Short mmCIF file of C-alpha atoms in Angstrom, two decimals:
data_model
loop_
_atom_site.label_atom_id
_atom_site.label_comp_id
_atom_site.label_asym_id
_atom_site.label_seq_id
_atom_site.Cartn_x
_atom_site.Cartn_y
_atom_site.Cartn_z
CA UNK R 152 394.82 52.17 144.98
CA UNK R 153 392.44 53.61 147.55
CA UNK R 154 390.79 56.91 146.83
CA UNK R 155 390.25 59.57 149.46
CA UNK R 156 386.51 58.88 149.36
CA UNK R 157 387.13 55.16 150.20
CA UNK R 158 388.90 55.97 153.47
CA UNK R 159 386.82 56.35 156.62
CA UNK R 160 386.16 59.96 157.52
CA UNK R 161 388.15 61.29 160.41
CA UNK R 162 386.16 64.06 162.12
CA UNK R 163 389.28 65.43 163.78
CA UNK R 164 391.04 65.76 160.42
CA UNK R 165 388.23 67.96 159.12
CA UNK R 166 388.45 70.11 162.26
CA UNK R 167 392.16 70.68 161.67
CA UNK R 168 391.42 72.18 158.26
CA UNK R 169 389.78 75.18 159.88
CA UNK R 170 387.10 77.31 158.33
CA UNK R 171 386.09 76.89 154.70
CA UNK R 172 384.19 79.18 152.38
CA UNK R 173 380.53 78.30 151.93
CA UNK R 174 381.08 78.10 148.18
CA UNK R 175 383.68 75.35 148.69
CA UNK R 176 381.26 73.37 150.84
CA UNK R 177 378.45 73.58 148.28
CA UNK R 178 380.50 73.29 145.07
CA UNK R 179 379.85 69.56 144.58
CA UNK R 180 376.08 69.88 145.08
CA UNK R 181 375.81 72.87 142.75
CA UNK R 182 377.88 71.06 140.10
CA UNK R 183 375.64 67.95 140.27
CA UNK R 184 372.49 70.05 139.98
CA UNK R 185 373.96 71.95 137.03
CA UNK R 186 375.01 68.74 135.27
CA UNK R 187 371.40 67.53 135.53
CA UNK R 188 370.42 70.43 133.27
CA UNK R 189 373.31 69.91 130.87
CA UNK R 190 375.65 72.54 132.29
CA UNK R 191 379.15 71.09 132.28
CA UNK R 192 380.36 74.11 134.23
CA UNK R 193 378.24 75.45 137.08
CA UNK R 194 380.02 78.78 136.63
CA UNK R 195 377.59 79.72 133.87
CA UNK R 196 374.74 79.50 136.38
CA UNK R 197 376.45 80.92 139.43
CA UNK R 198 378.13 83.86 137.66
CA UNK R 199 375.41 84.65 135.11
CA UNK R 200 375.28 88.41 135.90
CA UNK R 201 379.03 88.70 135.33
CA UNK R 202 378.95 86.70 132.10
CA UNK R 203 375.85 88.22 130.51
CA UNK R 204 376.25 91.68 131.98
CA UNK R 205 373.89 93.27 134.49
CA UNK R 206 371.33 94.42 131.92
CA UNK R 207 370.97 91.08 130.11
CA UNK R 208 371.15 89.11 133.35
CA UNK R 209 368.20 91.13 134.62
CA UNK R 210 366.15 90.04 131.60
CA UNK R 211 367.30 86.43 131.18
CA UNK R 212 368.10 83.25 133.07
CA UNK R 213 369.96 80.22 131.68
CA UNK R 214 367.73 77.16 131.83
CA UNK R 215 369.47 74.35 129.97
CA UNK R 216 372.26 73.37 127.64
CA UNK R 217 371.49 70.58 125.21
CA UNK R 218 373.93 68.80 122.93
CA UNK R 219 372.86 67.51 119.53
CA UNK R 220 373.79 63.97 118.54
CA UNK R 221 376.75 64.00 116.22
CA UNK R 222 376.60 67.77 115.98
CA UNK R 223 379.16 70.26 117.07
CA UNK R 224 378.37 72.73 119.76
CA UNK R 225 375.48 72.99 122.14
CA UNK R 226 372.25 74.94 122.35
CA UNK R 227 371.78 77.22 125.35
CA UNK R 228 368.17 77.82 126.35
CA UNK R 229 367.42 81.10 128.08
CA UNK R 230 364.23 82.02 129.90
CA UNK R 231 363.03 85.57 129.32
CA UNK R 232 359.87 87.62 129.72
CA UNK R 233 357.86 88.08 126.52
CA UNK R 234 358.13 91.87 126.13
CA UNK R 235 361.93 91.94 126.39
CA UNK R 236 362.56 88.98 124.09
CA UNK R 237 363.19 91.16 120.99
CA UNK R 238 365.75 93.22 122.92
CA UNK R 239 367.51 90.08 124.08
CA UNK R 240 367.37 88.53 120.60
CA UNK R 241 369.28 91.49 119.13
CA UNK R 242 372.11 90.85 121.56
CA UNK R 243 372.36 87.06 121.13
CA UNK R 244 375.59 87.08 119.04
CA UNK R 245 377.44 89.11 121.67
CA UNK R 246 375.96 86.96 124.45
CA UNK R 247 377.06 83.77 122.67
CA UNK R 248 380.60 85.15 122.47
CA UNK R 249 380.58 85.94 126.19
CA UNK R 250 379.28 82.47 127.08
CA UNK R 251 381.91 80.82 124.90
CA UNK R 252 384.58 82.98 126.54
CA UNK R 253 383.41 81.55 129.87
CA UNK R 254 383.91 78.01 128.57
CA UNK R 255 387.17 78.84 126.84
CA UNK R 256 386.14 77.36 123.49
CA UNK R 257 383.21 77.46 121.05
CA UNK R 258 380.93 75.35 123.26
CA UNK R 259 377.62 77.06 122.43
CA UNK R 260 376.58 77.33 118.78
CA UNK R 261 372.99 78.51 119.28
CA UNK R 262 370.99 80.35 121.90
CA UNK R 263 367.25 79.73 122.03
CA UNK R 264 364.89 82.02 123.92
CA UNK R 265 361.94 80.64 125.85
CA UNK R 266 359.39 83.33 126.63
CA UNK R 267 357.25 83.27 129.72
CA UNK R 268 354.27 85.30 130.81
CA UNK R 269 354.75 88.12 133.30
CA UNK R 270 351.94 86.66 135.41
CA UNK R 271 349.74 83.64 135.25
CA UNK R 272 350.79 80.05 135.68
CA UNK R 273 353.21 79.20 138.49
CA UNK R 274 355.93 78.11 136.06
CA UNK R 275 355.64 81.37 134.15
CA UNK R 276 356.19 83.64 137.12
CA UNK R 277 359.93 84.11 136.83
CA UNK R 278 361.74 86.85 138.68
CA UNK R 279 364.95 87.83 136.93
CA UNK R 280 366.29 90.57 139.17
CA UNK R 281 368.32 89.52 142.20
CA UNK R 282 366.91 90.33 145.62
CA UNK R 283 367.93 93.76 146.83
CA UNK R 284 370.75 93.73 149.34
CA UNK R 285 369.72 94.46 152.91
CA UNK R 286 371.61 97.42 154.30
CA UNK R 287 373.10 96.98 157.75
CA UNK R 288 371.93 99.44 160.39
CA UNK R 289 374.32 102.38 160.73
CA UNK R 290 376.85 102.51 163.51
CA UNK R 291 375.40 104.31 166.60
CA UNK R 292 378.48 106.55 166.77
CA UNK R 293 377.86 107.68 163.20
CA UNK R 294 374.18 108.36 163.98
CA UNK R 295 375.17 110.46 167.01
CA UNK R 296 377.68 112.44 164.94
CA UNK R 297 375.04 113.10 162.26
CA UNK R 298 372.52 114.22 164.90
CA UNK R 299 375.06 116.68 166.33
CA UNK R 300 375.51 118.19 162.88
CA UNK R 301 371.73 118.43 162.38
CA UNK R 302 371.24 120.19 165.75
CA UNK R 303 373.35 123.11 164.52
CA UNK R 304 370.50 124.38 162.31
CA UNK R 305 367.38 126.25 163.45
CA UNK R 306 365.03 125.20 160.63
CA UNK R 307 363.75 121.66 161.44
CA UNK R 308 363.53 120.58 157.77
CA UNK R 309 367.05 121.81 157.08
CA UNK R 310 368.33 120.20 160.29
CA UNK R 311 366.80 116.84 159.30
CA UNK R 312 368.19 117.09 155.76
CA UNK R 313 371.68 117.97 157.00
CA UNK R 314 371.63 115.13 159.55
CA UNK R 315 370.59 112.67 156.83
CA UNK R 316 373.31 113.99 154.50
CA UNK R 317 375.93 113.66 157.23
CA UNK R 318 374.71 110.13 158.03
CA UNK R 319 374.96 109.10 154.37
CA UNK R 320 378.43 110.58 153.93
CA UNK R 321 379.82 109.06 157.12
CA UNK R 322 378.26 105.65 156.41
CA UNK R 323 379.75 105.59 152.92
CA UNK R 324 383.14 106.74 154.24
CA UNK R 325 383.00 104.05 156.94
CA UNK R 326 382.15 101.32 154.36
CA UNK R 327 384.95 102.42 152.02
CA UNK R 328 387.41 102.44 154.92
CA UNK R 329 386.44 98.84 155.80
CA UNK R 330 386.99 97.76 152.18
CA UNK R 331 390.47 99.28 152.21
CA UNK R 332 391.33 97.76 155.58
CA UNK R 333 389.43 94.48 155.99
CA UNK R 334 391.02 93.65 159.36
#
């Protein structure tokens, strides 16, 4: 029986599918890279902030899962900065429960912390916080509306503060409106 991968690729068939999410296009590559480090499910790597929680995810990064021969359960190795290791260590039982909930069974028996220096060797310079999101420039109509509000005040400092406040409120309102109505 021929598998789909054995058939010659038809470029027109892939065009008929339409657009695909980037995550669907990269899923196989991410899974292969994760399996190389022992992660049976790439979800542990890709959704680490959701699994560990924002505070723990900011202090840790999953590095590897190793399985003992003949033993039950795996060992998850986490990379963390030296000063926060005691804080992370206190929360390891709860973290293990969250990781096992991700797998759906008691996959991880132990969690081992690997500490790294805050600065120094290239391998030790780990950044745990995600890059800050770049804010899009505000809509010119919103900027004009905020400027009109600011021009109503005589004091220049008050006018600037009111214009900035109006800009922030309108930008937030505009973003929330787009979330409610994505079309």
